[in-house]
PDB file of C-alpha atoms in Angstrom:
ATOM      1  CA  UNK A  30       4.552  11.817 -11.689  1.00 44.00           C
ATOM      2  CA  UNK A  31       5.705  11.951  -8.135  1.00 48.00           C
ATOM      3  CA  UNK A  32       9.036  10.107  -8.010  1.00 44.00           C
ATOM      4  CA  UNK A  33       9.989   9.391  -4.423  1.00 47.00           C
ATOM      5  CA  UNK A  34       6.544  10.302  -3.067  1.00 51.00           C
ATOM      6  CA  UNK A  35       4.983   8.111  -0.439  1.00 47.00           C
ATOM      7  CA  UNK A  36       1.391   6.889  -0.529  1.00 52.00           C
ATOM      8  CA  UNK A  37      -0.886   7.131   2.529  1.00 50.00           C
ATOM      9  CA  UNK A  38       0.017   3.475   3.248  1.00 59.00           C
ATOM     10  CA  UNK A  39       3.712   4.362   3.400  1.00 73.00           C
ATOM     11  CA  UNK A  40       4.691   2.852   0.035  1.00 87.00           C
ATOM     12  CA  UNK A  41       7.202   4.849  -2.006  1.00 89.00           C
ATOM     13  CA  UNK A  42       6.455   5.315  -5.696  1.00 89.00           C
ATOM     14  CA  UNK A  43       8.881   4.735  -8.556  1.00 89.00           C
ATOM     15  CA  UNK A  44       9.311   7.294 -11.330  1.00 88.00           C
ATOM     16  CA  UNK A  45       6.701   5.483 -13.492  1.00 85.00           C
ATOM     17  CA  UNK A  46       4.089   5.603 -10.687  1.00 83.00           C
ATOM     18  CA  UNK A  47       4.379   1.932  -9.710  1.00 87.00           C
ATOM     19  CA  UNK A  48       4.972   1.054  -6.050  1.00 91.00           C
ATOM     20  CA  UNK A  49       8.486   0.605  -4.751  1.00 90.00           C
ATOM     21  CA  UNK A  50       9.806  -2.137  -2.457  1.00 93.00           C
ATOM     22  CA  UNK A  51       7.943  -2.834   0.760  1.00 93.00           C
ATOM     23  CA  UNK A  52       8.707  -5.249   3.565  1.00 95.00           C
ATOM     24  CA  UNK A  53       6.149  -7.820   4.610  1.00 96.00           C
ATOM     25  CA  UNK A  54       5.108  -7.088   8.218  1.00 96.00           C
ATOM     26  CA  UNK A  55       6.343  -9.559  10.833  1.00 97.00           C
ATOM     27  CA  UNK A  56       2.729 -10.366  11.840  1.00 97.00           C
ATOM     28  CA  UNK A  57       1.968 -11.418   8.258  1.00 97.00           C
ATOM     29  CA  UNK A  58       5.141 -13.538   8.043  1.00 97.00           C
ATOM     30  CA  UNK A  59       4.176 -15.227  11.322  1.00 97.00           C
ATOM     31  CA  UNK A  60       0.577 -15.883  10.199  1.00 96.00           C
ATOM     32  CA  UNK A  61       1.814 -17.362   6.911  1.00 97.00           C
ATOM     33  CA  UNK A  62       4.272 -19.629   8.792  1.00 97.00           C
ATOM     34  CA  UNK A  63       1.491 -20.875  11.091  1.00 95.00           C
ATOM     35  CA  UNK A  64      -0.745 -21.605   8.080  1.00 94.00           C
ATOM     36  CA  UNK A  65       2.143 -23.227   6.195  1.00 96.00           C
ATOM     37  CA  UNK A  66       1.856 -20.739   3.335  1.00 97.00           C
ATOM     38  CA  UNK A  67       5.234 -20.627   1.611  1.00 97.00           C
ATOM     39  CA  UNK A  68       6.770 -18.120  -0.776  1.00 97.00           C
ATOM     40  CA  UNK A  69       5.685 -19.094  -4.289  1.00 95.00           C
ATOM     41  CA  UNK A  70       2.495 -20.903  -3.239  1.00 97.00           C
ATOM     42  CA  UNK A  71      -0.163 -19.844  -5.695  1.00 96.00           C
ATOM     43  CA  UNK A  72      -3.787 -20.055  -6.746  1.00 97.00           C
ATOM     44  CA  UNK A  73      -6.196 -18.238  -9.042  1.00 97.00           C
ATOM     45  CA  UNK A  74      -8.083 -15.126  -8.014  1.00 97.00           C
ATOM     46  CA  UNK A  75     -10.921 -13.001  -9.378  1.00 97.00           C
ATOM     47  CA  UNK A  76      -9.165  -9.626  -9.343  1.00 97.00           C
ATOM     48  CA  UNK A  77     -12.307  -7.654  -8.449  1.00 97.00           C
ATOM     49  CA  UNK A  78     -15.290  -9.485  -6.972  1.00 96.00           C
ATOM     50  CA  UNK A  79     -17.579  -6.898  -8.573  1.00 94.00           C
ATOM     51  CA  UNK A  80     -16.307  -7.808 -12.047  1.00 94.00           C
ATOM     52  CA  UNK A  81     -16.009 -11.617 -11.858  1.00 89.00           C
ATOM     53  CA  UNK A  82     -16.019 -13.397 -15.224  1.00 85.00           C
ATOM     54  CA  UNK A  83     -16.152 -10.094 -17.113  1.00 89.00           C
ATOM     55  CA  UNK A  84     -13.872  -9.190 -19.993  1.00 90.00           C
ATOM     56  CA  UNK A  85     -12.322  -6.700 -20.122  1.00 94.00           C
ATOM     57  CA  UNK A  86     -12.291  -5.304 -16.569  1.00 95.00           C
ATOM     58  CA  UNK A  87     -11.328  -1.901 -15.215  1.00 96.00           C
ATOM     59  CA  UNK A  88      -9.270  -1.649 -12.035  1.00 96.00           C
ATOM     60  CA  UNK A  89      -8.894   1.633 -10.182  1.00 96.00           C
ATOM     61  CA  UNK A  90      -6.063   2.970  -8.035  1.00 95.00           C
ATOM     62  CA  UNK A  91      -6.787   2.147  -4.413  1.00 95.00           C
ATOM     63  CA  UNK A  92      -8.350  -0.648  -2.382  1.00 97.00           C
ATOM     64  CA  UNK A  93      -9.477  -3.883  -4.013  1.00 97.00           C
ATOM     65  CA  UNK A  94     -11.446  -6.925  -2.864  1.00 98.00           C
ATOM     66  CA  UNK A  95     -10.501 -10.113  -4.693  1.00 98.00           C
ATOM     67  CA  UNK A  96     -11.648 -13.713  -4.245  1.00 98.00           C
ATOM     68  CA  UNK A  97      -9.837 -17.038  -4.513  1.00 98.00           C
ATOM     69  CA  UNK A  98     -11.348 -19.317  -7.155  1.00 97.00           C
ATOM     70  CA  UNK A  99      -9.408 -22.357  -5.924  1.00 97.00           C
ATOM     71  CA  UNK A 100      -7.545 -23.292  -2.742  1.00 97.00           C
ATOM     72  CA  UNK A 101      -4.368 -21.548  -1.650  1.00 97.00           C
ATOM     73  CA  UNK A 102      -2.841 -23.894   0.930  1.00 94.00           C
ATOM     74  CA  UNK A 103      -5.414 -24.097   3.733  1.00 94.00           C
ATOM     75  CA  UNK A 104      -7.461 -21.204   2.318  1.00 96.00           C
ATOM     76  CA  UNK A 105     -10.562 -22.448   0.480  1.00 97.00           C
ATOM     77  CA  UNK A 106     -12.126 -20.963  -2.643  1.00 97.00           C
ATOM     78  CA  UNK A 107     -14.237 -17.856  -1.917  1.00 96.00           C
ATOM     79  CA  UNK A 108     -11.657 -16.594   0.592  1.00 98.00           C
ATOM     80  CA  UNK A 109     -11.552 -12.816   0.154  1.00 98.00           C
ATOM     81  CA  UNK A 110      -8.215 -11.077  -0.301  1.00 98.00           C
ATOM     82  CA  UNK A 111      -7.941  -7.377   0.464  1.00 98.00           C
ATOM     83  CA  UNK A 112      -5.227  -5.210  -0.945  1.00 97.00           C
ATOM     84  CA  UNK A 113      -4.338  -2.259  -3.109  1.00 97.00           C
ATOM     85  CA  UNK A 114      -4.075  -1.577  -6.843  1.00 96.00           C
ATOM     86  CA  UNK A 115      -1.547   0.750  -8.481  1.00 96.00           C
ATOM     87  CA  UNK A 116      -2.136   1.706 -12.117  1.00 95.00           C
ATOM     88  CA  UNK A 117       0.637   4.292 -12.580  1.00 91.00           C
ATOM     89  CA  UNK A 118       3.165   2.110 -14.368  1.00 86.00           C
ATOM     90  CA  UNK A 119       2.858   0.124 -17.598  1.00 85.00           C
ATOM     91  CA  UNK A 120       1.802  -2.968 -15.625  1.00 89.00           C
ATOM     92  CA  UNK A 121      -0.954  -3.048 -13.025  1.00 93.00           C
ATOM     93  CA  UNK A 122       0.391  -3.887  -9.564  1.00 95.00           C
ATOM     94  CA  UNK A 123      -1.879  -5.616  -7.044  1.00 97.00           C
ATOM     95  CA  UNK A 124      -0.579  -6.314  -3.532  1.00 97.00           C
ATOM     96  CA  UNK A 125      -2.625  -8.190  -0.944  1.00 97.00           C
ATOM     97  CA  UNK A 126      -2.307  -7.533   2.775  1.00 97.00           C
ATOM     98  CA  UNK A 127      -5.193  -9.435   4.386  1.00 98.00           C
ATOM     99  CA  UNK A 128      -7.181 -12.654   3.879  1.00 98.00           C
ATOM    100  CA  UNK A 129     -10.737 -13.306   5.078  1.00 97.00           C
ATOM    101  CA  UNK A 130     -11.545 -17.040   4.958  1.00 97.00           C
ATOM    102  CA  UNK A 131     -15.298 -17.769   4.790  1.00 95.00           C
ATOM    103  CA  UNK A 132     -15.416 -19.536   8.173  1.00 90.00           C
ATOM    104  CA  UNK A 133     -12.485 -17.979   9.982  1.00 89.00           C
ATOM    105  CA  UNK A 134     -10.913 -14.861  11.346  1.00 93.00           C
ATOM    106  CA  UNK A 135      -9.151 -12.399   9.035  1.00 96.00           C
ATOM    107  CA  UNK A 136      -5.370 -12.488   9.135  1.00 95.00           C
ATOM    108  CA  UNK A 137      -2.497 -10.555   7.565  1.00 97.00           C
ATOM    109  CA  UNK A 138      -0.570 -11.969   4.619  1.00 96.00           C
ATOM    110  CA  UNK A 139       1.631 -10.803   1.755  1.00 98.00           C
ATOM    111  CA  UNK A 140       0.691 -11.827  -1.774  1.00 98.00           C
ATOM    112  CA  UNK A 141       0.712 -10.392  -5.294  1.00 97.00           C
ATOM    113  CA  UNK A 142      -1.381 -10.867  -8.431  1.00 96.00           C
ATOM    114  CA  UNK A 143       0.546 -11.980 -11.524  1.00 92.00           C
ATOM    115  CA  UNK A 144      -0.077 -13.092 -15.092  1.00 86.00           C
ATOM    116  CA  UNK A 145       2.521 -14.336 -17.555  1.00 80.00           C
ATOM    117  CA  UNK A 146       3.336 -12.814 -20.944  1.00 72.00           C
ATOM    118  CA  UNK A 147       2.666  -9.205 -19.911  1.00 69.00           C
ATOM    119  CA  UNK A 148      -1.043  -9.792 -19.365  1.00 76.00           C
ATOM    120  CA  UNK A 149      -1.127  -7.448 -16.355  1.00 88.00           C
ATOM    121  CA  UNK A 150      -0.200  -4.705 -18.820  1.00 90.00           C
ATOM    122  CA  UNK A 151      -2.966  -2.163 -19.090  1.00 91.00           C
ATOM    123  CA  UNK A 152      -4.663  -1.533 -22.397  1.00 92.00           C
ATOM    124  CA  UNK A 153      -3.745   1.696 -24.225  1.00 92.00           C
ATOM    125  CA  UNK A 154      -7.243   3.128 -23.728  1.00 94.00           C
ATOM    126  CA  UNK A 155      -6.775   3.141 -19.924  1.00 94.00           C
ATOM    127  CA  UNK A 156      -7.138   6.639 -18.483  1.00 94.00           C
ATOM    128  CA  UNK A 157      -5.037   7.973 -15.569  1.00 93.00           C
ATOM    129  CA  UNK A 158      -5.957   6.241 -12.307  1.00 94.00           C
ATOM    130  CA  UNK A 159      -7.444   3.239 -14.122  1.00 96.00           C
ATOM    131  CA  UNK A 160      -6.239   0.106 -15.833  1.00 95.00           C
ATOM    132  CA  UNK A 161      -8.255  -1.838 -18.350  1.00 95.00           C
ATOM    133  CA  UNK A 162      -7.194  -5.487 -18.364  1.00 94.00           C
ATOM    134  CA  UNK A 163      -8.193  -8.212 -20.788  1.00 91.00           C
ATOM    135  CA  UNK A 164      -8.930 -10.812 -18.097  1.00 90.00           C
ATOM    136  CA  UNK A 165     -10.787 -10.764 -14.774  1.00 93.00           C
ATOM    137  CA  UNK A 166      -8.638 -13.540 -13.280  1.00 94.00           C
ATOM    138  CA  UNK A 167      -4.980 -13.748 -12.393  1.00 95.00           C
ATOM    139  CA  UNK A 168      -2.591 -15.869 -10.400  1.00 96.00           C
ATOM    140  CA  UNK A 169      -2.016 -14.887  -6.781  1.00 97.00           C
ATOM    141  CA  UNK A 170       1.291 -15.781  -5.146  1.00 97.00           C
ATOM    142  CA  UNK A 171       2.588 -15.637  -1.590  1.00 98.00           C
ATOM    143  CA  UNK A 172       5.648 -13.408  -1.129  1.00 97.00           C
ATOM    144  CA  UNK A 173       7.859 -12.492   1.827  1.00 97.00           C
ATOM    145  CA  UNK A 174       8.379  -8.907   0.615  1.00 96.00           C
ATOM    146  CA  UNK A 175       7.111  -6.717  -2.173  1.00 95.00           C
ATOM    147  CA  UNK A 176       9.620  -5.783  -4.845  1.00 88.00           C
TER     148      UNK A 176
END
């Protein structure tokens, strides 16, 4: 473990390897205000477009491309969300930093993937740097900072 280390993206790591707090950039907050995306707005997302409708799925530390399966405010289904996965802690952490609507320009945002009842918890057979999850879909929620 590397408690207090910082990732290449400038995110500090907790003692369990999960990412620490991170502010949402002002440009993302502004873009979300313009699009009327509010904290707590949510939708469903395929966590990894390469593993849609697969069970179980394996996520890897690093970049991820996800896809909305239903609308999130003005963002239609098939909007791509780009972010990062951390598998170091007991729960997988997915933070999204950019949205690419199908017929529009990419823009910054702040969102997280979540599932209730501990379902973002990785399976025991997950190896370091990976997380095996039961489901390929999760909720995605707008946030104003990452905790």
